[in-house]
PDB file of C-alpha atoms and ligand atoms in Angstrom:
ATOM      1  CA  MET N   1      60.996 102.642 108.133  1.00  0.00           C
ATOM      2  CA  ARG N   2      62.094 102.337 104.518  1.00  0.00           C
ATOM      3  CA  ASP N   3      65.587 103.599 104.670  1.00  0.00           C
ATOM      4  CA  ALA N   4      68.306 101.707 102.877  1.00  0.00           C
ATOM      5  CA  ILE N   5      69.147 101.307  99.192  1.00  0.00           C
ATOM      6  CA  GLY N   6      69.318  97.618  98.221  1.00  0.00           C
ATOM      7  CA  ILE N   7      72.041  96.529  95.797  1.00  0.00           C
ATOM      8  CA  PHE N   8      71.847  93.090  94.279  1.00  0.00           C
ATOM      9  CA  ASP N   9      74.516  91.277  92.278  1.00  0.00           C
ATOM     10  CA  SER N  10      75.379  87.712  91.338  1.00  0.00           C
ATOM     11  CA  GLY N  11      78.446  87.955  93.590  1.00  0.00           C
ATOM     12  CA  ILE N  12      81.323  90.292  94.217  1.00  0.00           C
ATOM     13  CA  GLY N  13      81.287  92.442  91.066  1.00  0.00           C
ATOM     14  CA  GLY N  14      78.394  94.643  92.166  1.00  0.00           C
ATOM     15  CA  LEU N  15      80.721  96.125  94.770  1.00  0.00           C
ATOM     16  CA  THR N  16      82.052  98.343  91.945  1.00  0.00           C
ATOM     17  CA  VAL N  17      78.524  99.760  91.750  1.00  0.00           C
ATOM     18  CA  LEU N  18      78.302 100.098  95.536  1.00  0.00           C
ATOM     19  CA  ARG N  19      81.626 101.934  95.476  1.00  0.00           C
ATOM     20  CA  ALA N  20      80.341 104.434  92.890  1.00  0.00           C
ATOM     21  CA  LEU N  21      77.086 104.806  94.839  1.00  0.00           C
ATOM     22  CA  SER N  22      78.875 105.496  98.116  1.00  0.00           C
ATOM     23  CA  GLU N  23      80.923 108.196  96.403  1.00  0.00           C
ATOM     24  CA  ALA N  24      77.826 109.811  94.866  1.00  0.00           C
ATOM     25  CA  LEU N  25      75.547 109.340  97.891  1.00  0.00           C
ATOM     26  CA  PRO N  26      77.729 109.137 101.007  1.00  0.00           C
ATOM     27  CA  TYR N  27      74.819 109.585 103.463  1.00  0.00           C
ATOM     28  CA  GLU N  28      72.680 106.721 102.203  1.00  0.00           C
ATOM     29  CA  ASP N  29      72.445 103.412 104.078  1.00  0.00           C
ATOM     30  CA  THR N  30      72.930 100.378 101.847  1.00  0.00           C
ATOM     31  CA  ILE N  31      72.152  96.661 101.937  1.00  0.00           C
ATOM     32  CA  TYR N  32      74.234  94.598  99.503  1.00  0.00           C
ATOM     33  CA  LEU N  33      73.300  91.055  98.472  1.00  0.00           C
ATOM     34  CA  GLY N  34      75.785  88.920  96.514  1.00  0.00           C
ATOM     35  CA  ASP N  35      74.430  85.566  95.335  1.00  0.00           C
ATOM     36  CA  THR N  36      77.863  83.978  95.738  1.00  0.00           C
ATOM     37  CA  ALA N  37      76.453  80.439  95.954  1.00  0.00           C
ATOM     38  CA  ARG N  38      75.215  80.643  92.360  1.00  0.00           C
ATOM     39  CA  VAL N  39      77.685  83.015  90.669  1.00  0.00           C
ATOM     40  CA  PRO N  40      78.410  83.301  87.743  1.00  0.00           C
ATOM     41  CA  TYR N  41      75.084  84.306  86.206  1.00  0.00           C
ATOM     42  CA  GLY N  42      76.804  85.265  82.945  1.00  0.00           C
ATOM     43  CA  THR N  43      77.101  81.708  81.657  1.00  0.00           C
ATOM     44  CA  ARG N  44      73.553  80.623  82.625  1.00  0.00           C
ATOM     45  CA  SER N  45      70.284  80.576  80.716  1.00  0.00           C
ATOM     46  CA  ALA N  46      67.918  83.527  80.916  1.00  0.00           C
ATOM     47  CA  GLU N  47      65.279  81.363  82.684  1.00  0.00           C
ATOM     48  CA  THR N  48      67.683  80.481  85.464  1.00  0.00           C
ATOM     49  CA  VAL N  49      68.855  84.071  85.955  1.00  0.00           C
ATOM     50  CA  VAL N  50      65.221  85.238  86.088  1.00  0.00           C
ATOM     51  CA  ARG N  51      64.465  82.683  88.799  1.00  0.00           C
ATOM     52  CA  TYR N  52      67.518  83.638  90.885  1.00  0.00           C
ATOM     53  CA  ALA N  53      66.931  87.364  90.470  1.00  0.00           C
ATOM     54  CA  ALA N  54      63.290  87.135  91.539  1.00  0.00           C
ATOM     55  CA  GLN N  55      64.389  85.410  94.748  1.00  0.00           C
ATOM     56  CA  ALA N  56      66.937  88.144  95.404  1.00  0.00           C
ATOM     57  CA  ALA N  57      64.309  90.823  94.811  1.00  0.00           C
ATOM     58  CA  LYS N  58      62.006  89.119  97.303  1.00  0.00           C
ATOM     59  CA  PHE N  59      64.822  89.157  99.858  1.00  0.00           C
ATOM     60  CA  MET N  60      65.260  92.901  99.327  1.00  0.00           C
ATOM     61  CA  ALA N  61      61.508  93.486  99.643  1.00  0.00           C
ATOM     62  CA  GLU N  62      61.619  91.710 103.002  1.00  0.00           C
ATOM     63  CA  LYS N  63      64.436  94.053 104.050  1.00  0.00           C
ATOM     64  CA  ARG N  64      62.089  96.929 103.159  1.00  0.00           C
ATOM     65  CA  VAL N  65      64.607  98.763 100.976  1.00  0.00           C
ATOM     66  CA  LYS N  66      63.469 102.105  99.552  1.00  0.00           C
ATOM     67  CA  LEU N  67      65.048 101.485  96.115  1.00  0.00           C
ATOM     68  CA  LEU N  68      66.668  98.443  94.540  1.00  0.00           C
ATOM     69  CA  VAL N  69      69.712  98.636  92.285  1.00  0.00           C
ATOM     70  CA  VAL N  70      70.205  95.597  90.063  1.00  0.00           C
ATOM     71  CA  ALA N  71      73.987  95.993  89.862  1.00  0.00           C
ATOM     72  CA  CYS N  72      74.506  92.809  87.856  1.00  0.00           C
ATOM     73  CA  ASN N  73      74.480  93.517  84.107  1.00  0.00           C
ATOM     74  CA  THR N  74      73.383  89.975  83.339  1.00  0.00           C
ATOM     75  CA  ALA N  75      70.386  90.207  85.689  1.00  0.00           C
ATOM     76  CA  SER N  76      69.586  93.699  84.359  1.00  0.00           C
ATOM     77  CA  ALA N  77      69.749  92.348  80.798  1.00  0.00           C
ATOM     78  CA  VAL N  78      67.479  89.339  81.220  1.00  0.00           C
ATOM     79  CA  ALA N  79      65.519  89.749  84.456  1.00  0.00           C
ATOM     80  CA  LEU N  80      64.701  93.418  85.048  1.00  0.00           C
ATOM     81  CA  GLU N  81      61.062  93.023  84.017  1.00  0.00           C
ATOM     82  CA  ALA N  82      60.656  89.927  86.197  1.00  0.00           C
ATOM     83  CA  ILE N  83      62.159  91.818  89.133  1.00  0.00           C
ATOM     84  CA  ARG N  84      59.799  94.745  88.555  1.00  0.00           C
ATOM     85  CA  GLU N  85      56.896  92.288  88.557  1.00  0.00           C
ATOM     86  CA  THR N  86      58.085  90.817  91.849  1.00  0.00           C
ATOM     87  CA  CYS N  87      58.537  94.325  93.257  1.00  0.00           C
ATOM     88  CA  PRO N  88      56.095  96.732  91.595  1.00  0.00           C
ATOM     89  CA  SER N  89      57.126 100.394  91.600  1.00  0.00           C
ATOM     90  CA  THR N  90      54.350 101.156  94.089  1.00  0.00           C
ATOM     91  CA  HIS N  91      56.527  99.055  96.370  1.00  0.00           C
ATOM     92  CA  PHE N  92      59.917 100.591  95.504  1.00  0.00           C
ATOM     93  CA  PRO N  93      61.694 101.714  92.335  1.00  0.00           C
ATOM     94  CA  VAL N  94      64.073  99.266  90.645  1.00  0.00           C
ATOM     95  CA  VAL N  95      67.098 100.701  88.807  1.00  0.00           C
ATOM     96  CA  GLY N  96      69.112  98.497  86.450  1.00  0.00           C
ATOM     97  CA  VAL N  97      72.566  99.247  85.063  1.00  0.00           C
ATOM     98  CA  ILE N  98      71.776  99.078  81.348  1.00  0.00           C
ATOM     99  CA  ASP N  99      69.710 102.223  80.735  1.00  0.00           C
ATOM    100  CA  PRO N 100      72.106 104.540  82.626  1.00  0.00           C
ATOM    101  CA  GLY N 101      75.088 103.143  80.676  1.00  0.00           C
ATOM    102  CA  VAL N 102      73.216 103.464  77.384  1.00  0.00           C
ATOM    103  CA  ARG N 103      72.212 107.079  78.059  1.00  0.00           C
ATOM    104  CA  GLU N 104      75.806 107.990  78.898  1.00  0.00           C
ATOM    105  CA  ALA N 105      77.133 106.214  75.775  1.00  0.00           C
ATOM    106  CA  LEU N 106      74.709 108.081  73.524  1.00  0.00           C
ATOM    107  CA  ARG N 107      75.582 111.369  75.225  1.00  0.00           C
ATOM    108  CA  VAL N 108      79.282 110.809  74.525  1.00  0.00           C
ATOM    109  CA  SER N 109      79.309 109.164  71.065  1.00  0.00           C
ATOM    110  CA  ARG N 110      79.925 111.395  68.050  1.00  0.00           C
ATOM    111  CA  THR N 111      80.329 108.684  65.384  1.00  0.00           C
ATOM    112  CA  ARG N 112      77.120 106.897  66.546  1.00  0.00           C
ATOM    113  CA  ARG N 113      79.104 103.669  66.450  1.00  0.00           C
ATOM    114  CA  VAL N 114      79.079 102.156  69.922  1.00  0.00           C
ATOM    115  CA  GLY N 115      80.759  99.009  71.250  1.00  0.00           C
ATOM    116  CA  VAL N 116      79.390  96.937  74.128  1.00  0.00           C
ATOM    117  CA  ILE N 117      81.212  94.213  76.031  1.00  0.00           C
ATOM    118  CA  GLY N 118      79.673  91.922  78.669  1.00  0.00           C
ATOM    119  CA  THR N 119      79.084  88.348  79.751  1.00  0.00           C
ATOM    120  CA  GLU N 120      77.809  85.729  77.322  1.00  0.00           C
ATOM    121  CA  ALA N 121      74.246  85.994  78.694  1.00  0.00           C
ATOM    122  CA  THR N 122      74.219  89.797  78.494  1.00  0.00           C
ATOM    123  CA  ILE N 123      75.482  89.865  74.918  1.00  0.00           C
ATOM    124  CA  ARG N 124      73.204  86.994  73.849  1.00  0.00           C
ATOM    125  CA  SER N 125      70.164  88.831  75.267  1.00  0.00           C
ATOM    126  CA  ASP N 126      70.718  91.843  72.941  1.00  0.00           C
ATOM    127  CA  ALA N 127      69.434  94.038  75.789  1.00  0.00           C
ATOM    128  CA  TYR N 128      72.065  96.728  75.160  1.00  0.00           C
ATOM    129  CA  VAL N 129      71.433  96.745  71.414  1.00  0.00           C
ATOM    130  CA  ARG N 130      67.674  97.133  71.978  1.00  0.00           C
ATOM    131  CA  ALA N 131      68.136  99.892  74.560  1.00  0.00           C
ATOM    132  CA  LEU N 132      70.640 101.812  72.389  1.00  0.00           C
ATOM    133  CA  LYS N 133      68.447 101.579  69.299  1.00  0.00           C
ATOM    134  CA  ALA N 134      65.314 102.527  71.234  1.00  0.00           C
ATOM    135  CA  ASP N 135      66.988 105.840  72.125  1.00  0.00           C
ATOM    136  CA  ASP N 136      68.653 106.357  68.719  1.00  0.00           C
ATOM    137  CA  PRO N 137      67.526 104.059  65.875  1.00  0.00           C
ATOM    138  CA  ALA N 138      70.477 105.235  63.738  1.00  0.00           C
ATOM    139  CA  VAL N 139      73.174 104.077  66.161  1.00  0.00           C
ATOM    140  CA  GLN N 140      75.346 101.151  65.089  1.00  0.00           C
ATOM    141  CA  VAL N 141      76.206  98.699  67.819  1.00  0.00           C
ATOM    142  CA  PHE N 142      79.080  96.201  67.943  1.00  0.00           C
ATOM    143  CA  THR N 143      79.115  93.652  70.751  1.00  0.00           C
ATOM    144  CA  LYS N 144      81.541  91.118  72.154  1.00  0.00           C
ATOM    145  CA  ALA N 145      81.259  88.685  75.065  1.00  0.00           C
ATOM    146  CA  CYS N 146      84.443  88.675  77.178  1.00  0.00           C
ATOM    147  CA  PRO N 147      83.870  85.883  79.735  1.00  0.00           C
ATOM    148  CA  LEU N 148      87.495  85.554  80.858  1.00  0.00           C
ATOM    149  CA  PHE N 149      87.549  89.108  82.172  1.00  0.00           C
ATOM    150  CA  VAL N 150      85.465  88.063  85.209  1.00  0.00           C
ATOM    151  CA  PRO N 151      87.960  85.549  86.702  1.00  0.00           C
ATOM    152  CA  LEU N 152      90.899  87.818  85.780  1.00  0.00           C
ATOM    153  CA  ALA N 153      89.401  90.691  87.763  1.00  0.00           C
ATOM    154  CA  GLU N 154      88.596  88.457  90.729  1.00  0.00           C
ATOM    155  CA  GLU N 155      92.110  87.029  90.691  1.00  0.00           C
ATOM    156  CA  GLY N 156      93.544  90.568  90.832  1.00  0.00           C
ATOM    157  CA  TRP N 157      95.413  90.030  87.551  1.00  0.00           C
ATOM    158  CA  GLN N 158      94.297  93.242  85.867  1.00  0.00           C
ATOM    159  CA  GLU N 159      97.886  94.444  85.361  1.00  0.00           C
ATOM    160  CA  SER N 160      99.260  91.091  84.149  1.00  0.00           C
ATOM    161  CA  ASP N 161     100.462  89.862  80.746  1.00  0.00           C
ATOM    162  CA  VAL N 162      97.559  87.415  80.777  1.00  0.00           C
ATOM    163  CA  ALA N 163      95.106  90.327  81.034  1.00  0.00           C
ATOM    164  CA  ALA N 164      96.862  92.190  78.191  1.00  0.00           C
ATOM    165  CA  LEU N 165      96.798  89.102  75.925  1.00  0.00           C
ATOM    166  CA  THR N 166      93.176  88.330  76.770  1.00  0.00           C
ATOM    167  CA  ALA N 167      92.132  91.931  76.127  1.00  0.00           C
ATOM    168  CA  GLU N 168      93.975  91.925  72.793  1.00  0.00           C
ATOM    169  CA  ARG N 169      92.207  88.725  71.759  1.00  0.00           C
ATOM    170  CA  TYR N 170      88.747  90.013  72.668  1.00  0.00           C
ATOM    171  CA  LEU N 171      89.044  93.676  71.750  1.00  0.00           C
ATOM    172  CA  ALA N 172      91.501  94.138  68.860  1.00  0.00           C
ATOM    173  CA  GLY N 173      88.567  94.125  66.414  1.00  0.00           C
ATOM    174  CA  PHE N 174      87.095  97.289  67.969  1.00  0.00           C
ATOM    175  CA  ARG N 175      90.098  99.330  66.764  1.00  0.00           C
ATOM    176  CA  ASP N 176      89.001  99.075  63.124  1.00  0.00           C
ATOM    177  CA  LEU N 177      85.267  99.556  63.508  1.00  0.00           C
ATOM    178  CA  GLY N 178      85.097 103.330  63.850  1.00  0.00           C
ATOM    179  CA  VAL N 179      83.631 102.883  67.315  1.00  0.00           C
ATOM    180  CA  ASP N 180      84.262 105.930  69.554  1.00  0.00           C
ATOM    181  CA  THR N 181      82.522 104.667  72.704  1.00  0.00           C
ATOM    182  CA  LEU N 182      82.756 101.318  74.475  1.00  0.00           C
ATOM    183  CA  VAL N 183      80.303 100.356  77.210  1.00  0.00           C
ATOM    184  CA  LEU N 184      81.780  98.233  80.009  1.00  0.00           C
ATOM    185  CA  GLY N 185      78.645  96.106  80.341  1.00  0.00           C
ATOM    186  CA  CYS N 186      79.702  93.936  83.263  1.00  0.00           C
ATOM    187  CA  THR N 187      80.292  94.666  86.943  1.00  0.00           C
ATOM    188  CA  HIS N 188      83.881  93.419  86.774  1.00  0.00           C
ATOM    189  CA  TYR N 189      85.117  95.405  83.804  1.00  0.00           C
ATOM    190  CA  PRO N 190      85.805  98.724  85.595  1.00  0.00           C
ATOM    191  CA  VAL N 191      88.564  96.807  87.441  1.00  0.00           C
ATOM    192  CA  LEU N 192      90.147  96.113  84.024  1.00  0.00           C
ATOM    193  CA  ALA N 193      89.545  99.615  82.633  1.00  0.00           C
ATOM    194  CA  SER N 194      93.227 100.410  82.281  1.00  0.00           C
ATOM    195  CA  VAL N 195      94.142  97.341  80.186  1.00  0.00           C
ATOM    196  CA  ILE N 196      90.942  97.720  78.143  1.00  0.00           C
ATOM    197  CA  GLN N 197      91.765 101.366  77.404  1.00  0.00           C
ATOM    198  CA  LYS N 198      95.346 100.499  76.421  1.00  0.00           C
ATOM    199  CA  THR N 199      94.077  97.792  74.077  1.00  0.00           C
ATOM    200  CA  VAL N 200      91.399  99.776  72.253  1.00  0.00           C
ATOM    201  CA  GLY N 201      93.407 103.019  72.191  1.00  0.00           C
ATOM    202  CA  PRO N 202      92.817 106.525  73.540  1.00  0.00           C
ATOM    203  CA  GLU N 203      90.279 107.524  70.837  1.00  0.00           C
ATOM    204  CA  ILE N 204      87.639 105.240  72.342  1.00  0.00           C
ATOM    205  CA  THR N 205      85.843 106.521  75.467  1.00  0.00           C
ATOM    206  CA  LEU N 206      85.012 103.841  78.015  1.00  0.00           C
ATOM    207  CA  ILE N 207      81.599 104.051  79.669  1.00  0.00           C
ATOM    208  CA  ASP N 208      81.588 102.766  83.227  1.00  0.00           C
ATOM    209  CA  SER N 209      77.966 101.859  83.944  1.00  0.00           C
ATOM    210  CA  ALA N 210      78.717 101.886  87.701  1.00  0.00           C
ATOM    211  CA  SER N 211      79.060 105.665  87.857  1.00  0.00           C
ATOM    212  CA  ALA N 212      76.256 106.236  85.326  1.00  0.00           C
ATOM    213  CA  THR N 213      74.006 104.086  87.549  1.00  0.00           C
ATOM    214  CA  ALA N 214      74.980 106.011  90.688  1.00  0.00           C
ATOM    215  CA  SER N 215      73.788 109.236  89.003  1.00  0.00           C
ATOM    216  CA  ALA N 216      70.528 107.533  87.950  1.00  0.00           C
ATOM    217  CA  VAL N 217      69.939 106.394  91.533  1.00  0.00           C
ATOM    218  CA  ARG N 218      70.575 109.909  92.853  1.00  0.00           C
ATOM    219  CA  ASP N 219      68.039 111.349  90.365  1.00  0.00           C
ATOM    220  CA  THR N 220      65.412 108.694  91.121  1.00  0.00           C
ATOM    221  CA  LEU N 221      65.710 109.236  94.881  1.00  0.00           C
ATOM    222  CA  LYS N 222      65.368 112.996  94.413  1.00  0.00           C
ATOM    223  CA  ASP N 223      62.376 112.705  92.058  1.00  0.00           C
ATOM    224  CA  ARG N 224      60.545 110.543  94.567  1.00  0.00           C
ATOM    225  CA  ALA N 225      61.638 112.553  97.600  1.00  0.00           C
ATOM    226  CA  LEU N 226      63.339 109.451  98.986  1.00  0.00           C
ATOM    227  CA  ASP N 227      66.806 110.973  99.355  1.00  0.00           C
ATOM    228  CA  ARG N 228      68.355 111.353 102.756  1.00  0.00           C
ATOM    229  CA  PRO N 229      69.430 114.877 103.665  1.00  0.00           C
ATOM    230  CA  ALA N 230      73.028 115.402 104.788  1.00  0.00           C
ATOM    231  CA  PRO N 231      73.118 114.738 108.546  1.00  0.00           C
ATOM    232  CA  ALA N 232      74.584 117.294 110.939  1.00  0.00           C
ATOM    233  CA  ALA N 233      78.361 116.874 111.229  1.00  0.00           C
ATOM    234  CA  GLY N 234      79.411 113.983 113.417  1.00  0.00           C
ATOM    235  CA  THR N 235      75.884 112.721 114.156  1.00  0.00           C
ATOM    236  CA  ARG N 236      75.787 109.497 112.200  1.00  0.00           C
ATOM    237  CA  ALA N 237      77.731 107.662 109.525  1.00  0.00           C
ATOM    238  CA  ALA N 238      75.887 105.745 106.781  1.00  0.00           C
ATOM    239  CA  SER N 239      75.531 102.035 107.519  1.00  0.00           C
ATOM    240  CA  GLN N 240      76.474  99.356 104.980  1.00  0.00           C
ATOM    241  CA  ARG N 241      75.216  95.816 105.447  1.00  0.00           C
ATOM    242  CA  PHE N 242      76.429  92.858 103.384  1.00  0.00           C
ATOM    243  CA  TYR N 243      74.686  89.535 102.731  1.00  0.00           C
ATOM    244  CA  VAL N 244      76.037  86.627 100.690  1.00  0.00           C
ATOM    245  CA  THR N 245      74.673  83.173  99.906  1.00  0.00           C
ATOM    246  CA  ASP N 246      78.055  81.387 100.242  1.00  0.00           C
ATOM    247  CA  ALA N 247      81.872  81.721 100.457  1.00  0.00           C
ATOM    248  CA  HIS N 248      81.831  84.496 102.953  1.00  0.00           C
ATOM    249  CA  GLU N 249      85.645  84.581 103.397  1.00  0.00           C
ATOM    250  CA  ARG N 250      86.379  84.895  99.702  1.00  0.00           C
ATOM    251  CA  PHE N 251      83.790  87.664  99.457  1.00  0.00           C
ATOM    252  CA  VAL N 252      85.573  89.595 102.214  1.00  0.00           C
ATOM    253  CA  LYS N 253      89.013  89.077 100.665  1.00  0.00           C
ATOM    254  CA  VAL N 254      88.262  89.782  96.985  1.00  0.00           C
ATOM    255  CA  GLY N 255      85.431  92.199  97.774  1.00  0.00           C
ATOM    256  CA  SER N 256      87.684  94.552  99.742  1.00  0.00           C
ATOM    257  CA  ARG N 257      89.686  95.037  96.565  1.00  0.00           C
ATOM    258  CA  PHE N 258      86.592  95.768  94.471  1.00  0.00           C
ATOM    259  CA  LEU N 259      85.171  98.108  97.087  1.00  0.00           C
ATOM    260  CA  GLY N 260      88.458  99.859  97.782  1.00  0.00           C
ATOM    261  CA  ARG N 261      88.220  99.394 101.545  1.00  0.00           C
ATOM    262  CA  ASP N 262      87.904  96.648 104.147  1.00  0.00           C
ATOM    263  CA  LEU N 263      84.618  94.799 104.368  1.00  0.00           C
ATOM    264  CA  ALA N 264      83.152  93.744 107.692  1.00  0.00           C
ATOM    265  CA  GLY N 265      80.004  92.200 109.142  1.00  0.00           C
ATOM    266  CA  VAL N 266      79.125  89.958 106.200  1.00  0.00           C
ATOM    267  CA  ILE N 267      76.156  87.656 106.887  1.00  0.00           C
ATOM    268  CA  THR N 268      75.478  84.382 105.016  1.00  0.00           C
ATOM    269  CA  VAL N 269      71.818  83.811 104.079  1.00  0.00           C
ATOM    270  CA  GLU N 270      69.721  81.383 102.034  1.00  0.00           C
ATOM    271  CA  LEU N 271      67.418  82.757  99.360  1.00  0.00           C
TER     272      LEU N 271
HETATM  273  N1  DGL Z 301      77.775  90.398  87.725  1.00  0.00           N
HETATM  274  C1  DGL Z 301      77.880  89.828  86.409  1.00  0.00           C
HETATM  275  C2  DGL Z 301      77.549  90.888  85.358  1.00  0.00           C
HETATM  276  O1  DGL Z 301      77.689  92.071  85.588  1.00  0.00           O
HETATM  277  C3  DGL Z 301      79.275  89.242  86.176  1.00  0.00           C
HETATM  278  C4  DGL Z 301      79.549  87.982  86.950  1.00  0.00           C
HETATM  279  C5  DGL Z 301      78.599  86.856  86.612  1.00  0.00           C
HETATM  280  O2  DGL Z 301      78.683  86.295  85.496  1.00  0.00           O
HETATM  281  O3  DGL Z 301      77.758  86.548  87.446  1.00  0.00           O
HETATM  282  O4  DGL Z 301      77.134  90.545  84.293  1.00  0.00           O
END
């Protein structure tokens, strides 16, 4: 039976998306795959990310998921089409994180000047710029790669002086651009939301693509009649399975922080 939602990320960061999904859809079973042997994707070429992502999609197809969430912004930016080719929608729908974040940004922005931050590969791909302009050709987009945010979030240093200095260095420019909306275009950035907000100032609204994606998943499941009805009280809790390709202990330790609860039953696999 096709039952679980698959969530794929390059490593730990996609747990911020799983967290938002579990809050929005508490009855749904999930299968999470973190490609921890090959993280980070954000500094790699598009060709390499496409190859890795297609393997991950194949893994999810073998698990017979009913919908696949590409939680990794980098993979969504450069490999979504390749994933959809590996897993045609007759097979199961594939939801990336870029379109939901873009829709939310355009809903919120009044000045039509939108900032986007992400990994080097995401920013280089121009995927956000294309998606924003496809929905509103008049929008002006300002982008910045912020690669150091990923290790800072994993280290748990989001409240530190180092995080504040790094954020200032990357983001100070956004204060003078008339931008009123800033898309957090990387799985790790919601962890740093507080320092990012302090740096850019209260006039700029941060868009967390994790929660925008959770809403998109809920809508897609409903449209296709794939959603699970609320079970009778006390009958069954949703199951969450976790697969990684390496460094299982680090995933458990750092991942618990990203997920906001303890992680258990993590299985190491080869893709
Ligand atoms: N998951 C990646 C993203 O959202 C960040 C980590 C990486 O570079 O692999 O872009």
